[in-house]
Amino acid sequence: MSLPSGWFGRLAAPVVAAPMFLTSTPDLVVGTSASGIVGSFPALNQRSTQGFEDWLIEISGRLDPARDAPWGVNLVVHKSNDRLEADLAQLVKHKVPLVITSLGLNRDLIREVQGYGGVVFHDVISMEFAEKAIEAGVDGLIAVTHGAGGHAGVLNPFAFLQQLRTVFDGTLLLGGAVSTGAQVMAARLMGADLAYIGSRFLATRESGVSERQKAMMVDATAEDVILTPAVSGIPANFLRQSFVGAGLDPDDRRPPEELNLTIRNKDVKPWKDLWAAGQGVGAIDDIPAVADLCHRLREEYRAAGRHAAELIHG
Ligand SMILES: Cc1cc2nc3c(=O)[nH]c(=O)nc-3n(C[C@H](O)[C@H](O)[C@H](O)COP(=O)(O)O)c2cc1C
């Protein structure tokens, strides 16, 4: 198992609760990490760098590094993010244990985080991006595979993970429709060190989205998830019914720019009115407290391990 040093023995189950725009709150991060699962949130969930720092202070004040699991922040490393430098300065100041980068790589950022003892995981959807990230010196690679909530890849998890393992011996995470502890065990058996779970944590009491959105997650099946570039120009998975609820046709196949225009003309707010979710919704049928969900994942993970041993030894 390839985990960052200092993480061994601190996790109830090998899981990172993935950062989710408008969804991951301090209560969700603290709830997961205090229950032995790595919590995280996107820096952009706060409207300003000052607000972001307030959350860093709140979360580190509520967690005990000697007892709780590590936690992390997601930074969008893209030229559209004009807060990158200021938010990075706050991360360094508060020595956030884990930084998850997406939509771009930045070598200086990686060095700065590693310089204070933090680790950087980077999410990838192809071997090309993975090789660039390895070359840049990341500590971990997150394989975002077919069926993941939000910006998803198109590769099959078996195929992608196997290829990644041949070129990378750092921490490997698998994301995409993982909703149960048995699936976490399956990811481990396939060669991942950690599972990366988003959608399942969206349907918890502590997540920041509306009760209507949580209820839609419970009702939805994998077939209700559509992969569309309509919202941000990049293919991402959304709940079909949220398009219908916003007066849009989920099967409209016009080019992304045109659809984006339609969305704006209708005064629909992407992500706020159109709800991202992965195909793992089919396995979600309740809205538990996050501590109960973490406990359940741990128990299911252990039971799956015992089951795997029985399959071999009879
Ligand atoms: C509602 C929602 C919002 C998301 N927002 C972000 C984000 O801000 N940054 C990011 O790197 N990934 C984001 N993601 C992707 C997740 O971090 C993760 O890759 C994905 O949820 C894993 O797949 P799963 O949802 O099938 O578990 C989001 C996913 C969802 C469902």
mmCIF file of C-alpha atoms and ligand atoms in Angstrom:
data_model
loop_
_atom_site.group_PDB
_atom_site.id
_atom_site.type_symbol
_atom_site.label_atom_id
_atom_site.label_comp_id
_atom_site.label_asym_id
_atom_site.label_seq_id
_atom_site.Cartn_x
_atom_site.Cartn_y
_atom_site.Cartn_z
ATOM 1 C CA MET A 1 0.000 0.000 0.000
ATOM 2 C CA SER A 2 1.470 3.322 -1.013
ATOM 3 C CA LEU A 3 0.188 6.001 1.359
ATOM 4 C CA PRO A 4 1.814 9.299 2.328
ATOM 5 C CA SER A 5 4.016 8.830 5.379
ATOM 6 C CA GLY A 6 2.055 9.612 8.503
ATOM 7 C CA TRP A 7 -1.241 8.385 7.045
ATOM 8 C CA PHE A 8 -0.764 4.723 8.020
ATOM 9 C CA GLY A 9 -3.036 3.617 10.826
ATOM 10 C CA ARG A 10 -5.036 6.858 10.765
ATOM 11 C CA LEU A 11 -7.820 5.797 8.392
ATOM 12 C CA ALA A 12 -10.960 3.836 9.304
ATOM 13 C CA ALA A 13 -11.282 2.941 5.609
ATOM 14 C CA PRO A 14 -9.016 3.819 2.658
ATOM 15 C CA VAL A 15 -11.231 6.592 1.330
ATOM 16 C CA VAL A 16 -10.955 10.252 0.369
ATOM 17 C CA ALA A 17 -14.269 12.137 0.355
ATOM 18 C CA ALA A 18 -13.794 14.087 -2.891
ATOM 19 C CA PRO A 19 -14.125 17.870 -3.096
ATOM 20 C CA MET A 20 -17.477 19.020 -4.504
ATOM 21 C CA PHE A 21 -18.401 22.515 -5.632
ATOM 22 C CA LEU A 22 -21.227 24.073 -3.543
ATOM 23 C CA THR A 23 -21.521 20.783 -1.639
ATOM 24 C CA SER A 24 -18.511 20.232 0.636
ATOM 25 C CA THR A 25 -18.972 22.266 3.825
ATOM 26 C CA PRO A 26 -16.755 22.496 6.931
ATOM 27 C CA ASP A 27 -19.280 20.211 8.679
ATOM 28 C CA LEU A 28 -18.811 17.602 5.930
ATOM 29 C CA VAL A 29 -15.007 17.854 6.059
ATOM 30 C CA VAL A 30 -14.879 17.694 9.862
ATOM 31 C CA GLY A 31 -17.500 14.909 9.934
ATOM 32 C CA THR A 32 -15.494 12.722 7.545
ATOM 33 C CA SER A 33 -12.046 13.332 9.012
ATOM 34 C CA ALA A 34 -13.260 12.891 12.585
ATOM 35 C CA SER A 35 -14.714 9.542 11.434
ATOM 36 C CA GLY A 36 -11.436 8.328 9.931
ATOM 37 C CA ILE A 37 -12.022 9.196 6.266
ATOM 38 C CA VAL A 38 -10.053 11.944 4.510
ATOM 39 C CA GLY A 39 -12.319 14.985 4.029
ATOM 40 C CA SER A 40 -11.825 17.733 1.449
ATOM 41 C CA PHE A 41 -13.450 20.812 -0.065
ATOM 42 C CA PRO A 42 -12.831 23.111 -3.066
ATOM 43 C CA ALA A 43 -11.282 26.481 -2.113
ATOM 44 C CA LEU A 44 -13.836 28.082 -4.450
ATOM 45 C CA ASN A 45 -16.693 26.980 -2.181
ATOM 46 C CA GLN A 46 -15.970 30.233 -0.408
ATOM 47 C CA ARG A 47 -16.503 33.429 -2.370
ATOM 48 C CA SER A 48 -13.263 35.103 -1.282
ATOM 49 C CA THR A 49 -9.778 34.214 -0.074
ATOM 50 C CA GLN A 50 -10.702 35.736 3.300
ATOM 51 C CA GLY A 51 -13.710 33.406 3.550
ATOM 52 C CA PHE A 52 -11.476 30.516 2.495
ATOM 53 C CA GLU A 53 -9.034 31.303 5.294
ATOM 54 C CA ASP A 54 -11.930 31.457 7.784
ATOM 55 C CA TRP A 55 -12.834 27.882 6.799
ATOM 56 C CA LEU A 56 -9.211 26.723 7.119
ATOM 57 C CA ILE A 57 -9.082 28.150 10.639
ATOM 58 C CA GLU A 58 -12.444 26.628 11.551
ATOM 59 C CA ILE A 59 -11.623 23.147 10.196
ATOM 60 C CA SER A 60 -8.137 22.927 11.701
ATOM 61 C CA GLY A 61 -9.554 24.178 15.021
ATOM 62 C CA ARG A 62 -12.225 21.447 15.085
ATOM 63 C CA LEU A 63 -9.908 18.548 14.125
ATOM 64 C CA ASP A 64 -7.171 16.904 16.164
ATOM 65 C CA PRO A 65 -4.188 15.925 13.954
ATOM 66 C CA ALA A 66 -3.150 13.266 16.474
ATOM 67 C CA ARG A 67 -6.515 11.509 16.377
ATOM 68 C CA ASP A 68 -8.406 12.408 13.187
ATOM 69 C CA ALA A 69 -7.764 11.556 9.526
ATOM 70 C CA PRO A 70 -5.915 14.123 7.370
ATOM 71 C CA TRP A 71 -7.998 16.573 5.324
ATOM 72 C CA GLY A 72 -7.474 18.569 2.184
ATOM 73 C CA VAL A 73 -8.366 21.385 -0.165
ATOM 74 C CA ASN A 74 -8.988 21.341 -3.916
ATOM 75 C CA LEU A 75 -7.372 24.064 -6.006
ATOM 76 C CA VAL A 76 -8.404 24.693 -9.598
ATOM 77 C CA VAL A 77 -5.072 25.280 -11.357
ATOM 78 C CA HIS A 78 -6.434 27.045 -14.401
ATOM 79 C CA LYS A 79 -5.964 30.556 -15.768
ATOM 80 C CA SER A 80 -9.650 31.252 -15.117
ATOM 81 C CA ASN A 81 -8.961 30.994 -11.360
ATOM 82 C CA ASP A 82 -7.663 34.437 -10.441
ATOM 83 C CA ARG A 83 -7.538 33.494 -6.747
ATOM 84 C CA LEU A 84 -4.964 30.735 -7.193
ATOM 85 C CA GLU A 85 -1.969 32.612 -5.830
ATOM 86 C CA ALA A 86 -3.792 34.125 -2.852
ATOM 87 C CA ASP A 87 -5.475 30.823 -1.941
ATOM 88 C CA LEU A 88 -2.164 28.977 -2.224
ATOM 89 C CA ALA A 89 -0.588 31.448 0.205
ATOM 90 C CA GLN A 90 -3.320 30.568 2.744
ATOM 91 C CA LEU A 91 -2.771 26.831 2.223
ATOM 92 C CA VAL A 92 0.915 27.258 2.919
ATOM 93 C CA LYS A 93 0.287 29.510 5.931
ATOM 94 C CA HIS A 94 -2.077 26.969 7.495
ATOM 95 C CA LYS A 95 -0.081 23.909 6.361
ATOM 96 C CA VAL A 96 -3.099 22.089 4.913
ATOM 97 C CA PRO A 97 -2.143 18.357 4.925
ATOM 98 C CA LEU A 98 -3.490 17.520 1.437
ATOM 99 C CA VAL A 99 -3.878 19.590 -1.718
ATOM 100 C CA ILE A 100 -5.912 18.174 -4.607
ATOM 101 C CA THR A 101 -5.205 19.926 -7.889
ATOM 102 C CA SER A 102 -7.468 19.785 -10.922
ATOM 103 C CA LEU A 103 -7.679 21.273 -14.431
ATOM 104 C CA GLY A 104 -3.958 22.093 -14.583
ATOM 105 C CA LEU A 105 -0.490 21.430 -13.135
ATOM 106 C CA ASN A 106 1.862 23.819 -11.398
ATOM 107 C CA ARG A 107 5.350 22.636 -10.393
ATOM 108 C CA ASP A 108 6.011 25.571 -8.044
ATOM 109 C CA LEU A 109 2.770 24.866 -6.221
ATOM 110 C CA ILE A 110 3.717 21.198 -5.805
ATOM 111 C CA ARG A 111 7.136 22.152 -4.414
ATOM 112 C CA GLU A 112 5.647 24.718 -2.026
ATOM 113 C CA VAL A 113 3.145 22.252 -0.585
ATOM 114 C CA GLN A 114 5.744 19.481 -0.264
ATOM 115 C CA GLY A 115 8.058 22.054 1.322
ATOM 116 C CA TYR A 116 5.872 22.383 4.432
ATOM 117 C CA GLY A 117 5.214 18.626 4.595
ATOM 118 C CA GLY A 118 1.914 18.538 2.690
ATOM 119 C CA VAL A 119 1.074 16.158 -0.149
ATOM 120 C CA VAL A 120 -0.345 16.856 -3.594
ATOM 121 C CA PHE A 121 -2.792 14.561 -5.368
ATOM 122 C CA HIS A 122 -3.716 15.411 -8.942
ATOM 123 C CA ASP A 123 -6.794 14.188 -10.795
ATOM 124 C CA VAL A 124 -6.359 12.711 -14.263
ATOM 125 C CA ILE A 125 -8.557 11.174 -16.956
ATOM 126 C CA SER A 126 -5.874 9.902 -19.360
ATOM 127 C CA MET A 127 -2.365 8.470 -19.481
ATOM 128 C CA GLU A 128 -1.141 11.644 -21.161
ATOM 129 C CA PHE A 129 -2.213 13.816 -18.205
ATOM 130 C CA ALA A 130 -0.971 11.183 -15.746
ATOM 131 C CA GLU A 131 2.518 11.133 -17.253
ATOM 132 C CA LYS A 132 2.720 14.938 -17.088
ATOM 133 C CA ALA A 133 1.665 14.873 -13.434
ATOM 134 C CA ILE A 134 4.214 12.169 -12.547
ATOM 135 C CA GLU A 135 6.902 14.193 -14.262
ATOM 136 C CA ALA A 136 5.857 17.293 -12.284
ATOM 137 C CA GLY A 137 6.379 15.334 -9.040
ATOM 138 C CA VAL A 138 2.893 14.806 -7.562
ATOM 139 C CA ASP A 139 2.546 12.445 -4.582
ATOM 140 C CA GLY A 140 -0.672 10.878 -5.781
ATOM 141 C CA LEU A 141 -2.728 10.355 -8.925
ATOM 142 C CA ILE A 142 -6.512 10.267 -8.874
ATOM 143 C CA ALA A 143 -7.931 8.194 -11.720
ATOM 144 C CA VAL A 144 -11.279 9.820 -12.484
ATOM 145 C CA THR A 145 -13.017 7.168 -14.547
ATOM 146 C CA HIS A 146 -16.208 6.647 -16.510
ATOM 147 C CA GLY A 147 -19.384 7.381 -14.560
ATOM 148 C CA ALA A 148 -17.818 9.761 -12.013
ATOM 149 C CA GLY A 149 -19.833 12.760 -10.841
ATOM 150 C CA GLY A 150 -18.966 16.131 -12.396
ATOM 151 C CA HIS A 151 -16.091 16.285 -14.881
ATOM 152 C CA ALA A 152 -15.602 12.599 -15.600
ATOM 153 C CA GLY A 153 -13.256 10.548 -17.721
ATOM 154 C CA VAL A 154 -14.319 7.992 -20.274
ATOM 155 C CA LEU A 155 -11.866 5.218 -19.401
ATOM 156 C CA ASN A 156 -12.944 2.004 -17.757
ATOM 157 C CA PRO A 157 -11.575 1.713 -14.182
ATOM 158 C CA PHE A 158 -10.031 -1.765 -14.712
ATOM 159 C CA ALA A 159 -8.219 -0.615 -17.837
ATOM 160 C CA PHE A 160 -7.040 2.773 -16.539
ATOM 161 C CA LEU A 161 -5.866 1.612 -13.117
ATOM 162 C CA GLN A 162 -3.856 -1.252 -14.544
ATOM 163 C CA GLN A 163 -2.070 1.064 -16.976
ATOM 164 C CA LEU A 164 -1.398 3.676 -14.291
ATOM 165 C CA ARG A 165 0.189 1.091 -11.994
ATOM 166 C CA THR A 166 2.741 0.194 -14.635
ATOM 167 C CA VAL A 167 4.129 3.763 -14.646
ATOM 168 C CA PHE A 168 3.463 5.025 -11.086
ATOM 169 C CA ASP A 169 4.291 3.603 -7.671
ATOM 170 C CA GLY A 170 3.022 6.569 -5.639
ATOM 171 C CA THR A 171 -0.429 6.818 -4.066
ATOM 172 C CA LEU A 172 -3.105 5.807 -6.547
ATOM 173 C CA LEU A 173 -6.765 6.730 -6.050
ATOM 174 C CA LEU A 174 -9.778 5.465 -7.965
ATOM 175 C CA GLY A 175 -12.826 7.672 -8.495
ATOM 176 C CA GLY A 176 -16.044 6.992 -10.354
ATOM 177 C CA ALA A 177 -19.307 5.505 -9.044
ATOM 178 C CA VAL A 178 -17.794 4.111 -5.832
ATOM 179 C CA SER A 179 -20.616 4.224 -3.280
ATOM 180 C CA THR A 180 -20.134 1.253 -0.919
ATOM 181 C CA GLY A 181 -17.410 -0.253 1.266
ATOM 182 C CA ALA A 182 -17.411 -3.412 -0.880
ATOM 183 C CA GLN A 183 -16.593 -1.238 -3.904
ATOM 184 C CA VAL A 184 -13.777 0.391 -1.897
ATOM 185 C CA MET A 185 -12.374 -3.105 -1.306
ATOM 186 C CA ALA A 186 -12.759 -3.870 -5.024
ATOM 187 C CA ALA A 187 -10.771 -0.733 -5.843
ATOM 188 C CA ARG A 188 -8.032 -1.867 -3.429
ATOM 189 C CA LEU A 189 -7.926 -5.321 -4.981
ATOM 190 C CA MET A 190 -7.564 -3.721 -8.410
ATOM 191 C CA GLY A 191 -4.450 -1.877 -7.258
ATOM 192 C CA ALA A 192 -5.743 1.438 -5.896
ATOM 193 C CA ASP A 193 -4.484 2.629 -2.493
ATOM 194 C CA LEU A 194 -7.535 4.754 -1.818
ATOM 195 C CA ALA A 195 -11.041 5.169 -3.205
ATOM 196 C CA TYR A 196 -12.147 8.681 -4.135
ATOM 197 C CA ILE A 197 -15.849 9.149 -3.402
ATOM 198 C CA GLY A 198 -17.936 12.199 -4.289
ATOM 199 C CA SER A 199 -21.631 11.615 -5.024
ATOM 200 C CA ARG A 200 -22.222 9.271 -2.060
ATOM 201 C CA PHE A 201 -21.158 12.072 0.328
ATOM 202 C CA LEU A 202 -23.457 14.554 -1.412
ATOM 203 C CA ALA A 203 -26.460 12.653 -0.052
ATOM 204 C CA THR A 204 -25.596 13.193 3.615
ATOM 205 C CA ARG A 205 -27.165 15.494 6.180
ATOM 206 C CA GLU A 206 -24.066 17.698 6.342
ATOM 207 C CA SER A 207 -23.643 18.352 2.609
ATOM 208 C CA GLY A 208 -24.404 21.908 1.505
ATOM 209 C CA VAL A 209 -26.991 21.213 -1.206
ATOM 210 C CA SER A 210 -30.791 21.482 -1.019
ATOM 211 C CA GLU A 211 -33.027 18.739 0.328
ATOM 212 C CA ARG A 212 -34.578 18.546 -3.164
ATOM 213 C CA GLN A 213 -31.198 17.714 -4.677
ATOM 214 C CA LYS A 214 -30.495 15.078 -2.037
ATOM 215 C CA ALA A 215 -33.940 13.515 -2.617
ATOM 216 C CA MET A 216 -33.264 13.416 -6.382
ATOM 217 C CA MET A 217 -30.019 11.528 -5.678
ATOM 218 C CA VAL A 218 -31.952 8.933 -3.681
ATOM 219 C CA ASP A 219 -34.560 8.488 -6.438
ATOM 220 C CA ALA A 220 -32.081 8.369 -9.342
ATOM 221 C CA THR A 221 -30.542 5.317 -10.959
ATOM 222 C CA ALA A 222 -27.381 5.096 -13.082
ATOM 223 C CA GLU A 223 -29.523 5.590 -16.214
ATOM 224 C CA ASP A 224 -30.593 9.014 -14.943
ATOM 225 C CA VAL A 225 -27.031 10.344 -15.247
ATOM 226 C CA ILE A 226 -26.133 12.093 -18.505
ATOM 227 C CA LEU A 227 -22.633 12.890 -19.715
ATOM 228 C CA THR A 228 -22.864 16.313 -21.349
ATOM 229 C CA PRO A 229 -20.566 19.199 -22.282
ATOM 230 C CA ALA A 230 -23.587 21.566 -22.195
ATOM 231 C CA VAL A 231 -22.823 23.089 -18.814
ATOM 232 C CA SER A 232 -19.114 23.910 -18.863
ATOM 233 C CA GLY A 233 -17.902 22.920 -22.329
ATOM 234 C CA ILE A 234 -16.141 19.848 -20.873
ATOM 235 C CA PRO A 235 -18.036 16.532 -20.625
ATOM 236 C CA ALA A 236 -19.462 16.156 -17.139
ATOM 237 C CA ASN A 237 -22.072 13.924 -15.499
ATOM 238 C CA PHE A 238 -25.336 15.497 -14.358
ATOM 239 C CA LEU A 239 -28.710 14.323 -13.140
ATOM 240 C CA ARG A 240 -31.081 14.242 -16.103
ATOM 241 C CA GLN A 241 -34.059 15.309 -13.947
ATOM 242 C CA SER A 242 -32.327 18.530 -12.876
ATOM 243 C CA PHE A 243 -32.254 19.608 -16.555
ATOM 244 C CA VAL A 244 -35.965 18.891 -16.847
ATOM 245 C CA GLY A 245 -36.602 20.763 -13.566
ATOM 246 C CA ALA A 246 -34.771 23.790 -14.976
ATOM 247 C CA GLY A 247 -36.871 23.738 -18.170
ATOM 248 C CA LEU A 248 -34.090 22.313 -20.379
ATOM 249 C CA ASP A 249 -34.073 19.288 -22.658
ATOM 250 C CA PRO A 250 -31.422 16.805 -21.401
ATOM 251 C CA ASP A 251 -31.348 15.149 -24.832
ATOM 252 C CA ASP A 252 -30.634 18.358 -26.751
ATOM 253 C CA ARG A 253 -27.569 17.537 -28.843
ATOM 254 C CA ARG A 254 -26.737 21.005 -30.173
ATOM 255 C CA PRO A 255 -23.064 22.087 -29.875
ATOM 256 C CA PRO A 256 -21.893 22.966 -26.320
ATOM 257 C CA GLU A 257 -21.537 26.717 -27.025
ATOM 258 C CA GLU A 258 -25.122 26.948 -28.236
ATOM 259 C CA LEU A 259 -26.438 24.937 -25.306
ATOM 260 C CA ASN A 260 -24.450 27.034 -22.887
ATOM 261 C CA LEU A 261 -26.104 30.086 -24.363
ATOM 262 C CA THR A 262 -29.540 28.495 -23.947
ATOM 263 C CA ILE A 263 -28.741 27.744 -20.328
ATOM 264 C CA ARG A 264 -27.698 31.349 -19.685
ATOM 265 C CA ASN A 265 -30.666 32.767 -21.591
ATOM 266 C CA LYS A 266 -33.000 30.755 -19.425
ATOM 267 C CA ASP A 267 -31.335 32.261 -16.368
ATOM 268 C CA VAL A 268 -30.298 28.804 -15.169
ATOM 269 C CA LYS A 269 -27.243 28.676 -12.903
ATOM 270 C CA PRO A 270 -24.914 25.778 -13.820
ATOM 271 C CA TRP A 271 -24.147 23.505 -10.800
ATOM 272 C CA LYS A 272 -26.652 25.412 -8.624
ATOM 273 C CA ASP A 273 -29.725 24.547 -10.748
ATOM 274 C CA LEU A 274 -28.167 21.738 -12.828
ATOM 275 C CA TRP A 275 -26.956 19.054 -10.474
ATOM 276 C CA ALA A 276 -23.789 17.039 -10.996
ATOM 277 C CA ALA A 277 -23.770 13.398 -9.895
ATOM 278 C CA GLY A 278 -22.133 10.136 -10.865
ATOM 279 C CA GLN A 279 -23.573 6.783 -11.902
ATOM 280 C CA GLY A 280 -23.093 5.578 -8.321
ATOM 281 C CA VAL A 281 -26.458 7.233 -7.479
ATOM 282 C CA GLY A 282 -28.059 3.865 -8.183
ATOM 283 C CA ALA A 283 -26.532 2.595 -4.926
ATOM 284 C CA ILE A 284 -27.692 5.597 -2.853
ATOM 285 C CA ASP A 285 -31.001 5.172 -1.074
ATOM 286 C CA ASP A 286 -30.717 7.249 2.082
ATOM 287 C CA ILE A 287 -29.402 10.528 3.486
ATOM 288 C CA PRO A 288 -27.431 9.532 6.594
ATOM 289 C CA ALA A 289 -25.346 11.679 8.940
ATOM 290 C CA VAL A 290 -21.788 11.679 7.604
ATOM 291 C CA ALA A 291 -20.424 9.906 10.716
ATOM 292 C CA ASP A 292 -22.918 7.063 10.140
ATOM 293 C CA LEU A 293 -21.957 6.835 6.467
ATOM 294 C CA CYS A 294 -18.249 6.625 7.337
ATOM 295 C CA HIS A 295 -18.968 3.925 9.917
ATOM 296 C CA ARG A 296 -21.012 1.990 7.335
ATOM 297 C CA LEU A 297 -18.252 2.250 4.705
ATOM 298 C CA ARG A 298 -15.750 0.916 7.223
ATOM 299 C CA GLU A 299 -17.961 -2.043 8.193
ATOM 300 C CA GLU A 300 -18.802 -2.867 4.561
ATOM 301 C CA TYR A 301 -15.115 -2.629 3.628
ATOM 302 C CA ARG A 302 -14.119 -5.069 6.359
ATOM 303 C CA ALA A 303 -16.977 -7.469 5.532
ATOM 304 C CA ALA A 304 -15.909 -7.420 1.871
ATOM 305 C CA GLY A 305 -12.356 -8.304 2.914
ATOM 306 C CA ARG A 306 -13.645 -11.302 4.871
ATOM 307 C CA HIS A 307 -15.836 -12.280 1.925
ATOM 308 C CA ALA A 308 -12.863 -12.104 -0.464
ATOM 309 C CA ALA A 309 -10.894 -14.439 1.821
ATOM 310 C CA GLU A 310 -13.847 -16.865 1.938
ATOM 311 C CA LEU A 311 -14.062 -16.899 -1.852
ATOM 312 C CA ILE A 312 -10.516 -18.208 -1.982
ATOM 313 C CA HIS A 313 -10.422 -20.481 1.054
ATOM 314 C CA GLY A 314 -14.027 -21.676 0.904
HETATM 315 C C1 LIG B 1 -21.708 17.950 -7.217
HETATM 316 C C2 LIG B 1 -20.267 17.709 -7.569
HETATM 317 C C3 LIG B 1 -19.383 18.762 -7.554
HETATM 318 C C4 LIG B 1 -18.015 18.545 -7.866
HETATM 319 N N1 LIG B 1 -17.133 19.597 -7.773
HETATM 320 C C5 LIG B 1 -15.802 19.379 -7.961
HETATM 321 C C6 LIG B 1 -14.861 20.435 -7.757
HETATM 322 O O1 LIG B 1 -15.199 21.566 -7.409
HETATM 323 N N2 LIG B 1 -13.540 20.150 -7.951
HETATM 324 C C7 LIG B 1 -13.112 18.895 -8.324
HETATM 325 O O2 LIG B 1 -11.898 18.687 -8.482
HETATM 326 N N3 LIG B 1 -13.982 17.885 -8.527
HETATM 327 C C8 LIG B 1 -15.323 18.102 -8.335
HETATM 328 N N4 LIG B 1 -16.216 17.064 -8.485
HETATM 329 C C9 LIG B 1 -15.701 15.715 -8.815
HETATM 330 C C10 LIG B 1 -15.366 14.941 -7.534
HETATM 331 O O3 LIG B 1 -14.308 15.558 -6.848
HETATM 332 C C11 LIG B 1 -15.009 13.460 -7.857
HETATM 333 O O4 LIG B 1 -14.081 13.392 -8.907
HETATM 334 C C12 LIG B 1 -16.239 12.639 -8.240
HETATM 335 O O5 LIG B 1 -17.345 13.025 -7.462
HETATM 336 C C13 LIG B 1 -15.986 11.152 -8.053
HETATM 337 O O6 LIG B 1 -17.011 10.381 -8.630
HETATM 338 P P1 LIG B 1 -18.390 9.953 -7.869
HETATM 339 O O7 LIG B 1 -19.207 11.216 -7.743
HETATM 340 O O8 LIG B 1 -18.987 9.003 -8.832
HETATM 341 O O9 LIG B 1 -18.036 9.371 -6.553
HETATM 342 C C14 LIG B 1 -17.573 17.250 -8.212
HETATM 343 C C15 LIG B 1 -18.489 16.190 -8.234
HETATM 344 C C16 LIG B 1 -19.821 16.403 -7.909
HETATM 345 C C17 LIG B 1 -20.763 15.235 -7.897
#
